[in-house]
mmCIF file of C-alpha atoms in Angstrom:
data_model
loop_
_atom_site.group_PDB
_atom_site.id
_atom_site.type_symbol
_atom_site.label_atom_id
_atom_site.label_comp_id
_atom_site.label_asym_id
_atom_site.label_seq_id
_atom_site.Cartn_x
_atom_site.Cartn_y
_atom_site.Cartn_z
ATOM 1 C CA UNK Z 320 -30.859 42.742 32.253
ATOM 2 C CA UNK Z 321 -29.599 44.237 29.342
ATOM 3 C CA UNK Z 322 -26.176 42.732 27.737
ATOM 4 C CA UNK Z 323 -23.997 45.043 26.646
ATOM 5 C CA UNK Z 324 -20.933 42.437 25.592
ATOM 6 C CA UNK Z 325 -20.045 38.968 24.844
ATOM 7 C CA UNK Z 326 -19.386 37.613 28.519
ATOM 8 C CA UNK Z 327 -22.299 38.820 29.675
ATOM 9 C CA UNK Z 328 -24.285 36.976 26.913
ATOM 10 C CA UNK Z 329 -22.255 34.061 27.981
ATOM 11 C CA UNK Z 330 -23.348 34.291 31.355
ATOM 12 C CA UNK Z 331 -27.467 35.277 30.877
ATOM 13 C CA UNK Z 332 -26.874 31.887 27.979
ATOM 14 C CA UNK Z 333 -25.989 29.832 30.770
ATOM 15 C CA UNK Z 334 -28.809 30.513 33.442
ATOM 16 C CA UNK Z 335 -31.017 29.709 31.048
ATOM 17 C CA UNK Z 336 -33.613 26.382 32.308
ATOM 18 C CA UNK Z 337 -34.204 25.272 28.773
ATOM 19 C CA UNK Z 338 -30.617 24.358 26.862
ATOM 20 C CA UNK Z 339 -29.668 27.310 24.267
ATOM 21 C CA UNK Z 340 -27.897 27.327 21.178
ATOM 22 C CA UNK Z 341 -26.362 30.996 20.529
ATOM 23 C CA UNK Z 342 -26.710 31.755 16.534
ATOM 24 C CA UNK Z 343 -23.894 33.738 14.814
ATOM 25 C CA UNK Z 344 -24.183 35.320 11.701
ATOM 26 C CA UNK Z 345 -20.777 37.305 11.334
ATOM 27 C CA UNK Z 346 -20.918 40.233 8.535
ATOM 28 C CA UNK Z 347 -18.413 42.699 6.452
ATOM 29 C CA UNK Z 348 -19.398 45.641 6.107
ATOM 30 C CA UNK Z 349 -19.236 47.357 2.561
ATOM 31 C CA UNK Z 350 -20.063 49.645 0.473
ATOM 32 C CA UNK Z 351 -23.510 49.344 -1.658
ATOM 33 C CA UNK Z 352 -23.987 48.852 -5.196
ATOM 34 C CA UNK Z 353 -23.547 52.207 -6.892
ATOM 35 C CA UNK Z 354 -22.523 53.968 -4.222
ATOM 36 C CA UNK Z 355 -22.985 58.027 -4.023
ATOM 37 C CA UNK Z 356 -20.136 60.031 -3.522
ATOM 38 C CA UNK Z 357 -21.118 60.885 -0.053
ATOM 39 C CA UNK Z 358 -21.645 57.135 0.923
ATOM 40 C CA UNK Z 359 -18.351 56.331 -0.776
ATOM 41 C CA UNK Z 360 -16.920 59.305 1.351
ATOM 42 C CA UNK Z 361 -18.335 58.234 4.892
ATOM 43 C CA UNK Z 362 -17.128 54.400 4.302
ATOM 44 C CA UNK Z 363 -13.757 56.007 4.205
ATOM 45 C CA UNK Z 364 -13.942 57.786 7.074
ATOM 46 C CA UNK Z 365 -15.579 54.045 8.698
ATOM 47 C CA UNK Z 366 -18.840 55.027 8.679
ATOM 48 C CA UNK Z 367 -22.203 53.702 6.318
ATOM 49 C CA UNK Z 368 -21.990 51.115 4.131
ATOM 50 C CA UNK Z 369 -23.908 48.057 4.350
ATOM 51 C CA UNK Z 370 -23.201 44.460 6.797
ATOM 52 C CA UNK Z 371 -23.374 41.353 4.109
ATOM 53 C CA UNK Z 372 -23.273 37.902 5.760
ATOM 54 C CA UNK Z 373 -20.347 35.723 4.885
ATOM 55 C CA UNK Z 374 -20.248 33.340 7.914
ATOM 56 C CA UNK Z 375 -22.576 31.564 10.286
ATOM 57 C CA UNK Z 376 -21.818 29.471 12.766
ATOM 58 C CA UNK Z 377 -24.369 27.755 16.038
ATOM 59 C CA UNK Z 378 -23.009 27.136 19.145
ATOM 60 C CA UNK Z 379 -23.733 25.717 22.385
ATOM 61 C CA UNK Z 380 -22.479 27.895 25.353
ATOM 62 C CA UNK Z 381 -20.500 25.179 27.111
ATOM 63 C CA UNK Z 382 -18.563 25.081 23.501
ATOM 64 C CA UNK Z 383 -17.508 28.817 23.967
ATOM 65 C CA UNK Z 384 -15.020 30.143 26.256
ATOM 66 C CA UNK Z 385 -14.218 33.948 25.477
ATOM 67 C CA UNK Z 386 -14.833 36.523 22.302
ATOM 68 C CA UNK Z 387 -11.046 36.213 21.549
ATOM 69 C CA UNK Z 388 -11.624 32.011 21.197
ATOM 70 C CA UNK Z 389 -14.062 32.839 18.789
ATOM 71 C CA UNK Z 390 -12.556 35.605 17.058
ATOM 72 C CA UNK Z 391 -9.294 33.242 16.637
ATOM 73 C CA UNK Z 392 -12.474 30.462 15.440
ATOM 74 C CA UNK Z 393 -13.566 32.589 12.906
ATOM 75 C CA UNK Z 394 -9.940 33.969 11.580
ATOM 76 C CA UNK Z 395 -9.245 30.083 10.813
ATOM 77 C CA UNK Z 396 -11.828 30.267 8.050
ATOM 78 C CA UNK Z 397 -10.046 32.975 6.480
ATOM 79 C CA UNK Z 398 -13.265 35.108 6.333
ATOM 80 C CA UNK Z 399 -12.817 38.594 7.307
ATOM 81 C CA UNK Z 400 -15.999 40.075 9.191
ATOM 82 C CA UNK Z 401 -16.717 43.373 11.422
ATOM 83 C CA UNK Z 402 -19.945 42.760 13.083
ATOM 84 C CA UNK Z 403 -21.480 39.328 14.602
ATOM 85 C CA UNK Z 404 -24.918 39.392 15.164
ATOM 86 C CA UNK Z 405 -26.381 37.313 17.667
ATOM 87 C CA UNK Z 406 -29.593 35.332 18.577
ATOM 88 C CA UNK Z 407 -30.239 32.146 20.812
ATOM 89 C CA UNK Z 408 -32.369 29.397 20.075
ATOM 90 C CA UNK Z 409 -34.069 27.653 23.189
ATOM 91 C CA UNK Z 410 -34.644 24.171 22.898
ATOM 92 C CA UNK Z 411 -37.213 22.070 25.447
ATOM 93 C CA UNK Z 412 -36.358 20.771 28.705
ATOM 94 C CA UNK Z 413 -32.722 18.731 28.821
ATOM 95 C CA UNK Z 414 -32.844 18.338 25.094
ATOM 96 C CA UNK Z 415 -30.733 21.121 23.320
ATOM 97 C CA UNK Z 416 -32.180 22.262 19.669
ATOM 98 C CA UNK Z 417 -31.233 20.168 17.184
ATOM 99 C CA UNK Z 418 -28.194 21.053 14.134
ATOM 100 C CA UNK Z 419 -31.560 21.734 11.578
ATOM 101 C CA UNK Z 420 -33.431 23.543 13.986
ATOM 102 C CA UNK Z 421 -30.344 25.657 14.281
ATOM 103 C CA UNK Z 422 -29.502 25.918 11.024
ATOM 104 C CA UNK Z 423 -32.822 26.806 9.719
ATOM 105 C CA UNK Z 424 -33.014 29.447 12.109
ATOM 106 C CA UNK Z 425 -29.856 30.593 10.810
ATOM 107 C CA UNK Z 426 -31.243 31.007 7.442
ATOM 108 C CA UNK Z 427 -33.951 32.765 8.903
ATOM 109 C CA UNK Z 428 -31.547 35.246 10.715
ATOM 110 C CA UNK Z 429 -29.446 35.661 7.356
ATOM 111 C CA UNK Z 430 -32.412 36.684 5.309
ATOM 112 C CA UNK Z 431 -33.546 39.136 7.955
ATOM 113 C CA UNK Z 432 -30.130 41.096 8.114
ATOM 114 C CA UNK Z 433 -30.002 41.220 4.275
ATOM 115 C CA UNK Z 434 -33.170 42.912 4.138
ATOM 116 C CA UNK Z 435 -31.938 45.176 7.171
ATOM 117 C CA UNK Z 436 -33.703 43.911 9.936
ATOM 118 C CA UNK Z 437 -30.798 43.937 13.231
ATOM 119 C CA UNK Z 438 -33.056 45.288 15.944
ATOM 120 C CA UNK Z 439 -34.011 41.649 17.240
ATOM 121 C CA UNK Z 440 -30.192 40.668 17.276
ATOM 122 C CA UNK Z 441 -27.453 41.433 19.335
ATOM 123 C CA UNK Z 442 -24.344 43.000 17.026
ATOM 124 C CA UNK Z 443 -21.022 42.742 18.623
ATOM 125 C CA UNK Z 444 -17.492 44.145 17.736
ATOM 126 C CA UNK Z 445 -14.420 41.947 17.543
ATOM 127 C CA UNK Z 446 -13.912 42.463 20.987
ATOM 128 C CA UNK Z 447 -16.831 41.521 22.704
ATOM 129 C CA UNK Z 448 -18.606 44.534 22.839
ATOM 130 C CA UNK Z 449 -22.145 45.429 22.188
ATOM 131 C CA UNK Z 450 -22.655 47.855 19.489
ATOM 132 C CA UNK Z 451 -25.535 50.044 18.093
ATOM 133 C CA UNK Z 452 -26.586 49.556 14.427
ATOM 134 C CA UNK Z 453 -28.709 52.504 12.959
#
């Protein structure tokens, strides 16, 4: 099953045998350092530029409701972001990974969008939505 938004990652999260914790890594997307004139144009016109990290956050399904609870989450840090990226960490029978597990994996998924790397991740809009990076 492919998931194309943010209640249907919910849902696949939950039906899950082994207990999950979903990995966020929200980004901003900007322009690069010494941008072109063309690249400069096309962020402009909302297009180009480059996703930088400035938030990350691990979750357990049951703590998440909707996108818009954790859009409203996310605005309470004051961080402004346009893409999440997403990936799940399973942990082994009953016991759910632990906070170091998650947050080295976190690390893991931070260093892998910097270098450009967003195939393996689900990206999502602010409202829910699956999008296409590339």
């Amino acid at each position: 099953m492919a998931i194309t938004n943010f209640a249907g990652l919910l849902g696949e999260s939950r039906l899950q045998p082994d207990a999950q914790r979903l990995l966020f890594v929200f980004t901003r997307a900007e322009l690069p350092d010494n941008p072109t004139d063309e690249q400069r144009a096309r962020f402009e016109q909302g297009e180009g530029g480059v996703l930088t990290p400035v938030l990350c956050v691990d979750k357990a399904p049951e703590e998440l409701s909707d996108m818009a609870a954790l859009v409203a989450e996310s605005q309470a840090t004051g961080i402004e972001w346009d893409i999440v990226f997403v990936g799940a960490l399973s942990g082994r029978g009953g016991e759910a990974p632990s906070g170091e597990q998650a947050e080295a994996q976190l690390n893991r998924m931070v260093e892998s969008l910097k270098m450009g790397n967003v195939d393996q991740f689900l990206a999502l809009d602010r409202q829910g939505e699956a999008v296409r990076i590339g």
